[in-house]
Amino acid sequence: MELAIHFIDFLPGEAAALGPTLADAAKAAEQGGATLFTLADHFFQMEAMGRAEDPFLEGYTSLGFLAGQTTTIDLSLLVTGVTYRYPGLLAKAVTTLDVLSQGRSMLGLGAAWYDREHAALGFPYPPLSERFEMLEETLQICRQMWSDNDGPYRGKHYQLAETICQPQPIRRPPILIGGDGEKKTLRLVAQYADIWNSTTSDADELEHKIDVLNRHCETVGRDPGEIRKTVGLFVNPFEDPDGYFKTVERYAELGVEMVNTGPFPGNPDPVGFIRRLGDELVPRLAEIG
């Protein structure tokens, strides 16, 4: 079982300290044996985690910064909100990250949800059904831009006269789709994703979601084994280690290969927490699966 570190709290404080802390966090994750470092794609802090006015850094600028601070760990947003960037720009941004990181980018993509920051900063926030249509078209456009097809794309929401993307990625960025919606999200996972990230923390519910995903794969003619399963397990593993590892072992039985966790909001020492994860959690996770 692998570990991914999700960093979501930039902590109130001096702006000058944010960059060094973020760099130290990513380097601690890499040195501790985590294989993926992710940020949330927001412009305001999520209200469930703090105040909207708390410091929050733009995601792709931050990942580009981290590409120069690390050497082996994969980098991604968990997940990119489809409403925030036109698909051609998004494909180019992820490609640039991949080239500059020497093939360590991923594209995490979702339908977006934080209506407050949309309204505040002037991003359109169409109904959910339209956002899912935009999500599917964005997946199609990114795949086309990472192919030999430089021709046009004509969709309901997006029209591209050309899909030139040079240079091409060093490694075609794996596509991660996050979420557990059974009708739309898991259908898109089956059709387009290399990686599925579930937010379901109950193992029995996760087993049900996997069954639904398998049925979608059968419908579209996809081998479910081609889709890597990851889970956001955002609980403190040090509060109940036995319970935590019991849950992880159950995940492994269901085919999950990676769990995501990270410093919790308000942690005064996020880098120290990540180092502890590397020292105490990674070796035990490596024995599972």
mmCIF file of N, CA and C in Angstrom, residues 12-74:
data_model
loop_
_atom_site.group_PDB
_atom_site.id
_atom_site.type_symbol
_atom_site.label_atom_id
_atom_site.label_comp_id
_atom_site.label_asym_id
_atom_site.label_seq_id
_atom_site.Cartn_x
_atom_site.Cartn_y
_atom_site.Cartn_z
ATOM 1 N N PRO A 12 -2.612 30.464 8.688
ATOM 2 C CA PRO A 12 -2.508 31.930 8.792
ATOM 3 C C PRO A 12 -1.105 32.322 9.252
ATOM 4 N N GLY A 13 -0.587 33.380 8.677
ATOM 5 C CA GLY A 13 0.759 33.810 9.043
ATOM 6 C C GLY A 13 1.377 34.646 7.945
ATOM 7 N N GLU A 14 2.667 34.823 8.037
ATOM 8 C CA GLU A 14 3.386 35.650 7.089
ATOM 9 C C GLU A 14 3.429 35.002 5.717
ATOM 10 N N ALA A 15 3.146 35.796 4.686
ATOM 11 C CA ALA A 15 3.177 35.269 3.321
ATOM 12 C C ALA A 15 4.547 34.725 2.965
ATOM 13 N N ALA A 16 5.590 35.338 3.488
ATOM 14 C CA ALA A 16 6.946 34.911 3.152
ATOM 15 C C ALA A 16 7.266 33.511 3.653
ATOM 16 N N ALA A 17 6.505 33.021 4.624
ATOM 17 C CA ALA A 17 6.769 31.685 5.168
ATOM 18 C C ALA A 17 6.057 30.584 4.404
ATOM 19 N N LEU A 18 5.091 30.942 3.547
ATOM 20 C CA LEU A 18 4.273 29.918 2.904
ATOM 21 C C LEU A 18 5.082 29.075 1.927
ATOM 22 N N GLY A 19 5.904 29.713 1.095
ATOM 23 C CA GLY A 19 6.689 28.969 0.124
ATOM 24 C C GLY A 19 7.666 27.997 0.764
ATOM 25 N N PRO A 20 8.499 28.441 1.707
ATOM 26 C CA PRO A 20 9.415 27.519 2.360
ATOM 27 C C PRO A 20 8.710 26.366 3.080
ATOM 28 N N THR A 21 7.565 26.647 3.719
ATOM 29 C CA THR A 21 6.838 25.571 4.407
ATOM 30 C C THR A 21 6.302 24.557 3.412
ATOM 31 N N LEU A 22 5.731 25.042 2.312
ATOM 32 C CA LEU A 22 5.217 24.131 1.287
ATOM 33 C C LEU A 22 6.343 23.289 0.698
ATOM 34 N N ALA A 23 7.476 23.905 0.407
ATOM 35 C CA ALA A 23 8.604 23.160 -0.143
ATOM 36 C C ALA A 23 9.088 22.106 0.845
ATOM 37 N N ASP A 24 9.209 22.473 2.119
ATOM 38 C CA ASP A 24 9.668 21.516 3.133
ATOM 39 C C ASP A 24 8.672 20.370 3.276
ATOM 40 N N ALA A 25 7.371 20.666 3.147
ATOM 41 C CA ALA A 25 6.360 19.612 3.253
ATOM 42 C C ALA A 25 6.504 18.606 2.122
ATOM 43 N N ALA A 26 6.667 19.095 0.895
ATOM 44 C CA ALA A 26 6.798 18.188 -0.244
ATOM 45 C C ALA A 26 8.084 17.388 -0.162
ATOM 46 N N LYS A 27 9.160 18.032 0.261
ATOM 47 C CA LYS A 27 10.423 17.302 0.387
ATOM 48 C C LYS A 27 10.357 16.261 1.502
ATOM 49 N N ALA A 28 9.672 16.590 2.598
ATOM 50 C CA ALA A 28 9.504 15.609 3.676
ATOM 51 C C ALA A 28 8.679 14.426 3.209
ATOM 52 N N ALA A 29 7.640 14.672 2.399
ATOM 53 C CA ALA A 29 6.827 13.580 1.855
ATOM 54 C C ALA A 29 7.666 12.688 0.960
ATOM 55 N N GLU A 30 8.458 13.294 0.092
ATOM 56 C CA GLU A 30 9.303 12.522 -0.811
ATOM 57 C C GLU A 30 10.339 11.709 -0.040
ATOM 58 N N GLN A 31 11.015 12.340 0.892
ATOM 59 C CA GLN A 31 12.048 11.654 1.672
ATOM 60 C C GLN A 31 11.464 10.568 2.560
ATOM 61 N N GLY A 32 10.199 10.732 2.958
ATOM 62 C CA GLY A 32 9.560 9.749 3.827
ATOM 63 C C GLY A 32 8.962 8.566 3.101
ATOM 64 N N GLY A 33 8.999 8.563 1.775
ATOM 65 C CA GLY A 33 8.525 7.407 1.025
ATOM 66 C C GLY A 33 7.140 7.542 0.444
ATOM 67 N N ALA A 34 6.490 8.705 0.581
ATOM 68 C CA ALA A 34 5.208 8.915 -0.094
ATOM 69 C C ALA A 34 5.452 8.995 -1.598
ATOM 70 N N THR A 35 4.490 8.546 -2.370
ATOM 71 C CA THR A 35 4.675 8.520 -3.824
ATOM 72 C C THR A 35 3.898 9.608 -4.551
ATOM 73 N N LEU A 36 3.038 10.348 -3.845
ATOM 74 C CA LEU A 36 2.231 11.396 -4.477
ATOM 75 C C LEU A 36 2.032 12.524 -3.484
ATOM 76 N N PHE A 37 2.163 13.762 -3.985
ATOM 77 C CA PHE A 37 1.906 14.949 -3.178
ATOM 78 C C PHE A 37 0.849 15.759 -3.899
ATOM 79 N N THR A 38 -0.250 16.064 -3.204
ATOM 80 C CA THR A 38 -1.360 16.753 -3.849
ATOM 81 C C THR A 38 -1.760 18.001 -3.075
ATOM 82 N N LEU A 39 -2.348 18.939 -3.828
ATOM 83 C CA LEU A 39 -2.945 20.144 -3.273
ATOM 84 C C LEU A 39 -4.398 20.208 -3.712
ATOM 85 N N ALA A 40 -5.199 20.955 -2.982
ATOM 86 C CA ALA A 40 -6.584 21.181 -3.385
ATOM 87 C C ALA A 40 -6.626 22.312 -4.403
ATOM 88 N N ASP A 41 -7.545 22.238 -5.345
ATOM 89 C CA ASP A 41 -7.675 23.268 -6.371
ATOM 90 C C ASP A 41 -8.732 24.269 -5.953
ATOM 91 N N HIS A 42 -8.317 25.217 -5.106
ATOM 92 C CA HIS A 42 -9.222 26.272 -4.669
ATOM 93 C C HIS A 42 -8.465 27.590 -4.619
ATOM 94 N N PHE A 43 -9.208 28.669 -4.451
ATOM 95 C CA PHE A 43 -8.641 30.001 -4.342
ATOM 96 C C PHE A 43 -8.928 30.602 -2.974
ATOM 97 N N PHE A 44 -9.972 30.097 -2.319
ATOM 98 C CA PHE A 44 -10.282 30.407 -0.926
ATOM 99 C C PHE A 44 -10.143 29.101 -0.130
ATOM 100 N N GLN A 45 -9.780 29.233 1.151
ATOM 101 C CA GLN A 45 -9.790 28.041 1.997
ATOM 102 C C GLN A 45 -11.224 27.526 2.123
ATOM 103 N N MET A 46 -11.351 26.216 2.105
ATOM 104 C CA MET A 46 -12.662 25.590 2.254
ATOM 105 C C MET A 46 -13.209 25.869 3.655
ATOM 106 N N GLU A 47 -14.487 26.218 3.746
ATOM 107 C CA GLU A 47 -15.051 26.647 5.012
ATOM 108 C C GLU A 47 -15.145 25.517 6.021
ATOM 109 N N ALA A 48 -15.136 24.265 5.553
ATOM 110 C CA ALA A 48 -15.115 23.138 6.492
ATOM 111 C C ALA A 48 -13.745 22.980 7.146
ATOM 112 N N MET A 49 -12.722 23.633 6.564
ATOM 113 C CA MET A 49 -11.357 23.493 7.055
ATOM 114 C C MET A 49 -10.852 24.736 7.788
ATOM 115 N N GLY A 50 -11.513 25.861 7.577
ATOM 116 C CA GLY A 50 -11.054 27.109 8.176
ATOM 117 C C GLY A 50 -11.909 28.249 7.681
ATOM 118 N N ARG A 51 -11.316 29.436 7.594
ATOM 119 C CA ARG A 51 -12.009 30.606 7.093
ATOM 120 C C ARG A 51 -11.666 30.806 5.623
ATOM 121 N N ALA A 52 -12.620 31.283 4.861
ATOM 122 C CA ALA A 52 -12.337 31.583 3.458
ATOM 123 C C ALA A 52 -11.210 32.597 3.337
ATOM 124 N N GLU A 53 -11.030 33.423 4.355
ATOM 125 C CA GLU A 53 -9.997 34.465 4.328
ATOM 126 C C GLU A 53 -8.603 33.943 4.675
ATOM 127 N N ASP A 54 -8.491 32.679 5.078
ATOM 128 C CA ASP A 54 -7.178 32.124 5.393
ATOM 129 C C ASP A 54 -6.336 32.016 4.121
ATOM 130 N N PRO A 55 -5.013 32.023 4.242
ATOM 131 C CA PRO A 55 -4.157 31.947 3.057
ATOM 132 C C PRO A 55 -4.416 30.675 2.254
ATOM 133 N N PHE A 56 -4.440 30.838 0.929
ATOM 134 C CA PHE A 56 -4.580 29.681 0.043
ATOM 135 C C PHE A 56 -3.869 30.014 -1.265
ATOM 136 N N LEU A 57 -3.029 29.109 -1.737
ATOM 137 C CA LEU A 57 -2.219 29.337 -2.927
ATOM 138 C C LEU A 57 -2.826 28.661 -4.145
ATOM 139 N N GLU A 58 -2.710 29.307 -5.307
ATOM 140 C CA GLU A 58 -3.207 28.732 -6.553
ATOM 141 C C GLU A 58 -2.445 27.439 -6.864
ATOM 142 N N GLY A 59 -3.175 26.435 -7.345
ATOM 143 C CA GLY A 59 -2.646 25.090 -7.396
ATOM 144 C C GLY A 59 -1.542 24.839 -8.396
ATOM 145 N N TYR A 60 -1.741 25.205 -9.660
ATOM 146 C CA TYR A 60 -0.746 24.845 -10.663
ATOM 147 C C TYR A 60 0.525 25.674 -10.543
ATOM 148 N N THR A 61 0.423 26.923 -10.102
ATOM 149 C CA THR A 61 1.625 27.693 -9.796
ATOM 150 C C THR A 61 2.411 27.002 -8.686
ATOM 151 N N SER A 62 1.696 26.533 -7.674
ATOM 152 C CA SER A 62 2.346 25.861 -6.541
ATOM 153 C C SER A 62 2.997 24.555 -6.964
ATOM 154 N N LEU A 63 2.322 23.773 -7.815
ATOM 155 C CA LEU A 63 2.912 22.512 -8.270
ATOM 156 C C LEU A 63 4.151 22.759 -9.126
ATOM 157 N N GLY A 64 4.129 23.817 -9.940
ATOM 158 C CA GLY A 64 5.306 24.153 -10.713
ATOM 159 C C GLY A 64 6.482 24.492 -9.813
ATOM 160 N N PHE A 65 6.209 25.232 -8.745
ATOM 161 C CA PHE A 65 7.234 25.534 -7.740
ATOM 162 C C PHE A 65 7.780 24.249 -7.129
ATOM 163 N N LEU A 66 6.886 23.318 -6.793
ATOM 164 C CA LEU A 66 7.315 22.070 -6.159
ATOM 165 C C LEU A 66 8.075 21.157 -7.118
ATOM 166 N N ALA A 67 7.811 21.291 -8.419
ATOM 167 C CA ALA A 67 8.564 20.490 -9.393
ATOM 168 C C ALA A 67 10.057 20.787 -9.297
ATOM 169 N N GLY A 68 10.398 22.036 -8.948
ATOM 170 C CA GLY A 68 11.794 22.398 -8.801
ATOM 171 C C GLY A 68 12.372 22.104 -7.439
ATOM 172 N N GLN A 69 11.527 21.677 -6.497
ATOM 173 C CA GLN A 69 11.968 21.391 -5.132
ATOM 174 C C GLN A 69 12.104 19.897 -4.865
ATOM 175 N N THR A 70 11.582 19.068 -5.767
ATOM 176 C CA THR A 70 11.547 17.613 -5.570
ATOM 177 C C THR A 70 12.110 16.924 -6.808
ATOM 178 N N THR A 71 12.306 15.613 -6.689
ATOM 179 C CA THR A 71 12.910 14.881 -7.815
ATOM 180 C C THR A 71 12.165 13.605 -8.203
ATOM 181 N N THR A 72 11.431 12.999 -7.286
ATOM 182 C CA THR A 72 10.838 11.690 -7.584
ATOM 183 C C THR A 72 9.335 11.615 -7.348
ATOM 184 N N ILE A 73 8.796 12.406 -6.460
ATOM 185 C CA ILE A 73 7.397 12.265 -6.067
ATOM 186 C C ILE A 73 6.487 12.821 -7.156
ATOM 187 N N ASP A 74 5.354 12.149 -7.413
ATOM 188 C CA ASP A 74 4.373 12.646 -8.373
ATOM 189 C C ASP A 74 3.622 13.831 -7.771
#
